[in-house]
Coordinates of C-alpha atoms and ligand atoms in Angstrom, one line a residue:
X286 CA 107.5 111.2 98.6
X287 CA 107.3 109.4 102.2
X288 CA 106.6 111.4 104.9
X289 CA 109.5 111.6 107.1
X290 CA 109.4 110.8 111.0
X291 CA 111.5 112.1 113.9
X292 CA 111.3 109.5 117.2
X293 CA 113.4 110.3 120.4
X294 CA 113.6 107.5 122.7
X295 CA 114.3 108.8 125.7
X296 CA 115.8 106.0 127.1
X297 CA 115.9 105.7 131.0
X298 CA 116.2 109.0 131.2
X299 CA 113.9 111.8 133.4
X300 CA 112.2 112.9 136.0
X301 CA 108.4 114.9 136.4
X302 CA 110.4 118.3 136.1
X303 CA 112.4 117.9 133.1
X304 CA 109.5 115.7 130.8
X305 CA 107.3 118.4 131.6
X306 CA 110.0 121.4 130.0
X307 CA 111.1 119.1 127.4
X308 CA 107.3 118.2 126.4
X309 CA 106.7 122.1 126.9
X310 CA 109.8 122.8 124.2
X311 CA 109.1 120.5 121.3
X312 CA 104.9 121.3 121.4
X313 CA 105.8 124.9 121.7
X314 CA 108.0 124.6 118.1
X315 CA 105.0 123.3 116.4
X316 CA 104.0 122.9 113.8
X317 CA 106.8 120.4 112.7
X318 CA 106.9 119.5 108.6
X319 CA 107.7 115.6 109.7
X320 CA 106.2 113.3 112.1
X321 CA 107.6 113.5 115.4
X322 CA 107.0 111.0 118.5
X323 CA 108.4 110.6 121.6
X324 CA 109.0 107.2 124.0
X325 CA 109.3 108.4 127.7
X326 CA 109.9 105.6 130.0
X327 CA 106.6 103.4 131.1
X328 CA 106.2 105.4 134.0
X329 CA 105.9 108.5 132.7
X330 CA 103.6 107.7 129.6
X331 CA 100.5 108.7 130.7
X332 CA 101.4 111.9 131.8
X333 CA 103.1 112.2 128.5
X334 CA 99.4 111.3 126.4
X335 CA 98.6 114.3 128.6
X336 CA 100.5 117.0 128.1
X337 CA 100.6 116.2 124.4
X338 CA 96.4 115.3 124.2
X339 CA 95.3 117.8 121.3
X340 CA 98.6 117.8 119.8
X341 CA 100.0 116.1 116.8
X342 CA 103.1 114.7 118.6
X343 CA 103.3 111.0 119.2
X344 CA 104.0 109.0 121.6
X345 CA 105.4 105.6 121.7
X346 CA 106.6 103.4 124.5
X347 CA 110.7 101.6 124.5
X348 CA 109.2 98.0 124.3
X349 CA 106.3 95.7 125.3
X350 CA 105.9 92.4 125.7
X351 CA 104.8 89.6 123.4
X352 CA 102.6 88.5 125.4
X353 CA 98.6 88.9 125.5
X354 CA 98.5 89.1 129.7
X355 CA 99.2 86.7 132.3
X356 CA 102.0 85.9 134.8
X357 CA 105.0 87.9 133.5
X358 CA 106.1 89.9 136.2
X359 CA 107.7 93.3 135.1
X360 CA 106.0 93.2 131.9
X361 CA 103.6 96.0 130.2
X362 CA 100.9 94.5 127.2
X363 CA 100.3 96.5 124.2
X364 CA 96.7 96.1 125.0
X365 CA 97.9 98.4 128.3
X366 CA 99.9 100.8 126.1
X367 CA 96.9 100.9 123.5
X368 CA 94.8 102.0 126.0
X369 CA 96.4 105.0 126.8
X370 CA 96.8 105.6 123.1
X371 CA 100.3 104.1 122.3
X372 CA 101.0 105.0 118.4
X373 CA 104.7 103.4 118.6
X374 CA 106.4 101.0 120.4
X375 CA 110.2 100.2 119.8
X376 CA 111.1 96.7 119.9
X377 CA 114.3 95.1 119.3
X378 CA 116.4 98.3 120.3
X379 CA 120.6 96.7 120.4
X380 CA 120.3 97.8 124.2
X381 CA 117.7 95.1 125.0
X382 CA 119.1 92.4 122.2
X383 CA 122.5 92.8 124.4
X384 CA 121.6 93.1 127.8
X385 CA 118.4 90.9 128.3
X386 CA 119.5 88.7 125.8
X387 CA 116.6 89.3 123.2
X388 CA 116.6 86.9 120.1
X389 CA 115.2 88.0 116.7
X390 CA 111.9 86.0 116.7
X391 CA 111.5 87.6 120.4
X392 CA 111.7 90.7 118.4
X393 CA 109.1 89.7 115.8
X394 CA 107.1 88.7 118.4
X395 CA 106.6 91.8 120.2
X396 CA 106.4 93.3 116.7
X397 CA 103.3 91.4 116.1
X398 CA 101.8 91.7 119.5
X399 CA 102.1 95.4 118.7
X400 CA 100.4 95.2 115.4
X401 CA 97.9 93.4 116.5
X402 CA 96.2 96.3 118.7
X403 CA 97.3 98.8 116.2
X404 CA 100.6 99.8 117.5
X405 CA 103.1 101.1 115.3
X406 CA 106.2 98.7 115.8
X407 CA 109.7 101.0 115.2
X408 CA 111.9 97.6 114.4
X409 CA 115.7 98.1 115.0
X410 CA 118.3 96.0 113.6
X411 CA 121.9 97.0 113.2
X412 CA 125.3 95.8 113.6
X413 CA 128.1 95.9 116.4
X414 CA 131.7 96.8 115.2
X415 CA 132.8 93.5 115.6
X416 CA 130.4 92.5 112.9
X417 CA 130.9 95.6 110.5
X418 CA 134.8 95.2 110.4
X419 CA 134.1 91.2 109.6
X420 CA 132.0 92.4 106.8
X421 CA 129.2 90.8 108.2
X422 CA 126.9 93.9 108.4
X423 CA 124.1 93.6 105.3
X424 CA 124.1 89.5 106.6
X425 CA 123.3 90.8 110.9
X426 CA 120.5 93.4 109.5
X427 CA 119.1 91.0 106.6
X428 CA 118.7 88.3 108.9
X429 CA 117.6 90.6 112.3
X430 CA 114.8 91.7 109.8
X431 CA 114.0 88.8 108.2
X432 CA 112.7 87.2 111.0
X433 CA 110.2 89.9 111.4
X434 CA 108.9 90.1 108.3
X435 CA 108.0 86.1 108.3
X436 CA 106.2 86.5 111.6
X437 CA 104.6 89.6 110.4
X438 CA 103.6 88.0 107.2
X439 CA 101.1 90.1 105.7
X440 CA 101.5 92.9 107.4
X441 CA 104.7 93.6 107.4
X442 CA 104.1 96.9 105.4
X443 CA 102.8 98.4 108.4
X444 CA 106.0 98.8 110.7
X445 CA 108.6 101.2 111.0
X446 CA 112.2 99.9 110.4
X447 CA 115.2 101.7 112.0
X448 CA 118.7 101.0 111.1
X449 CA 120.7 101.2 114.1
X450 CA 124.5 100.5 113.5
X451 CA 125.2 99.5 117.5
X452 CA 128.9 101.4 116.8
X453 CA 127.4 104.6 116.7
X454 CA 124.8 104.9 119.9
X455 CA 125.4 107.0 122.3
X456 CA 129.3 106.7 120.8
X457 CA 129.4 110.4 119.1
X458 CA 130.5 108.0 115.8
X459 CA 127.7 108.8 113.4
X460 CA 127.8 106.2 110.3
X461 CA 128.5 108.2 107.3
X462 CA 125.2 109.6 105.1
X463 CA 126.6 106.9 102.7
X464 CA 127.1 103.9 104.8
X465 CA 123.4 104.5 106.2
X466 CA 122.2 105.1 102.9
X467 CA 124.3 101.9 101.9
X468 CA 121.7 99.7 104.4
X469 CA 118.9 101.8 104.2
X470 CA 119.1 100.6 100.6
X471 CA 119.7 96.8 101.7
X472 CA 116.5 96.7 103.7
X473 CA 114.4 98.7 101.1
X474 CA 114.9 96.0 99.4
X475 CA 114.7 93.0 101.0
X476 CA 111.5 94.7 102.1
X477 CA 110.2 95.2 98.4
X478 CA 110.6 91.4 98.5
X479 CA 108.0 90.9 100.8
X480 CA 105.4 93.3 100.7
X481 CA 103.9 95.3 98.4
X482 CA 103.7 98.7 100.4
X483 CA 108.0 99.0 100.6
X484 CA 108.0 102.6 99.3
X485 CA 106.0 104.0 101.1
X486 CA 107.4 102.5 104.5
X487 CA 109.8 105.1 106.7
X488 CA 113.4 103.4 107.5
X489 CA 114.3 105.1 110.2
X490 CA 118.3 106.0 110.8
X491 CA 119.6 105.8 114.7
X492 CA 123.0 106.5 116.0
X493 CA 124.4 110.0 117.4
X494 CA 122.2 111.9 115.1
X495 CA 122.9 115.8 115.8
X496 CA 121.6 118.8 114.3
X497 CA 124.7 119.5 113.0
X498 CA 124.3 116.1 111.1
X499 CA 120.9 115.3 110.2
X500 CA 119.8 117.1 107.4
X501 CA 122.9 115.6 105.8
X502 CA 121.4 112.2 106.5
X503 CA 117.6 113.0 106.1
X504 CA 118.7 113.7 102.2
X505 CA 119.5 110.1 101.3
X506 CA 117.1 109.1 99.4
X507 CA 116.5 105.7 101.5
X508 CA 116.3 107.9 105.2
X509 CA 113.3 108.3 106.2
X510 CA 114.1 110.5 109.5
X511 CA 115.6 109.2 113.0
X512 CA 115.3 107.6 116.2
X513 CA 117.0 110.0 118.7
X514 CA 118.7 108.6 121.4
X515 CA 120.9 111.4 123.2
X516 CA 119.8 114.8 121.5
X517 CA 115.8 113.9 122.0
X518 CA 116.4 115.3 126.1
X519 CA 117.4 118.7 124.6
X520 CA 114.3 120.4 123.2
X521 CA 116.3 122.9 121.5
X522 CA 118.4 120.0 120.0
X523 CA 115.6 117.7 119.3
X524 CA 113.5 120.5 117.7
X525 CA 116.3 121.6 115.4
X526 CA 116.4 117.8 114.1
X527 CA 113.0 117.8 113.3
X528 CA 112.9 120.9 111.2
X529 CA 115.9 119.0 109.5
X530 CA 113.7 116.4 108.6
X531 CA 111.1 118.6 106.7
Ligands
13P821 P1 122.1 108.2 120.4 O1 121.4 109.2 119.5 O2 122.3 108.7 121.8 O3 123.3 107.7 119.7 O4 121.1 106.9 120.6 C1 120.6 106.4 119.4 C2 119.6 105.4 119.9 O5 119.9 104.3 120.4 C3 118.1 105.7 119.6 O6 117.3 104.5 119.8

């Protein structure tokens, strides 16, 4: 059985005061039966590696660039995040795709940047309502993914995928446990395609997950845990989540 994992990206959200109780109430509710991670803001990363150095919670950062180094003013390298001992990076979350304009092979390229120092890529594809309602969802997520697992070539059996249906951030709106399970099942299979390790690979669900609804979604038997938006900034919220998920 795959090993479920729990991410809360935290978005722009926080300040030193409340990382620090947050980071204080999810390490305190260990140990967790999942793997849990979570992406601070760049700022605060460090002090994140270091109130959770010794611990088995994760950290990731919200994206990095696809770039090596150089002239790219506001960017942060992998090689930087890897440094400070980055496990995750999310790329290709619908917030950046919409508002800086990211394209898929952007996407797989920071995917492969991230791979290439050994950090975990959390890939998110998903559709927007428009596209749903057109019937156009499996062809957005098929395609969003696709051009990741070309760049990625032989190693694309080393990210993390998370389905994000763009309807249901931050909206309350939860896709139904059978409408995720619906995609999950779409990309488990276009992933069994094209690489041998697509078992054994966690597809992440994202998109008002609650405690009141997660262990309803955990059970499908394509879910492999969550990427928490909203509920990761309550401990006692993203704690009761991660139980949920084993
Ligand atoms: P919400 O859980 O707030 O809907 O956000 C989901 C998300 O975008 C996680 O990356």
């Amino acid at each position: 059985m795959r090993r479920k994992l729990v991410a809360g990206n935290w978005k722009m959200h926080g300040s030193h005061k409340a990382n620090a109780d947050l980071l204080a109430g999810i390490a305190q509710a260990r140990p967790f039966g999942c793997d849990v991670a979570v992406c601070p803001p760049f700022p605060y990363l460090s002090e994140a590696a270091v109130a959770l150095a010794g611990s088995d919670i994760r950290w990731g950062a919200q994206d990095c660039s696809a770039h090596e180094q150089g002239a790219y003013t506001g960017e942060v390298s992998v090689a930087m995040l890897a440094e400070f001992g980055c496990r995750y990076v999310i790329v290709g979350h619908s917030e950046r795709r919409a508002y800086h304009g990211e394209s898929d092979q952007l996407v797989a390229d920071k995917a492969k940047a991230a791979l290439a120092r050994g950090v975990t890529p959390i890939v998110c594809v998903g559709e927007t309502l428009a596209q749903r309602d057109a019937g156009e969802t499996e062809a957005v997520v098929k395609r969003q993914l696709s051009a990741v697992i070309h760049t990625l070539a032989h190693c694309a059996g080393e990210m993390v995928v998370a389905y994000e249906p763009v309807w249901a951030i931050g909206t309350g709106r939860t896709a139904s446990p059978e409408q995720a399970q619906a995609v999950h099942a779409v990309l488990r299979a276009q992933l069994r395609a094209a690489t041998a390790h697509a078992d054994a690979m966690q597809i992440l669900y994202g998109g008002s997950v609650k405690p009141d609804n997660a262990a309803t979604l955990f059970a499908q038997a394509d879910i492999d845990g969550g990427l928490i938006g909203g509920a990761a900034l309550k401990a006692a919220d993203f704690v009761a989540i991660c139980r949920a998920a084993g």
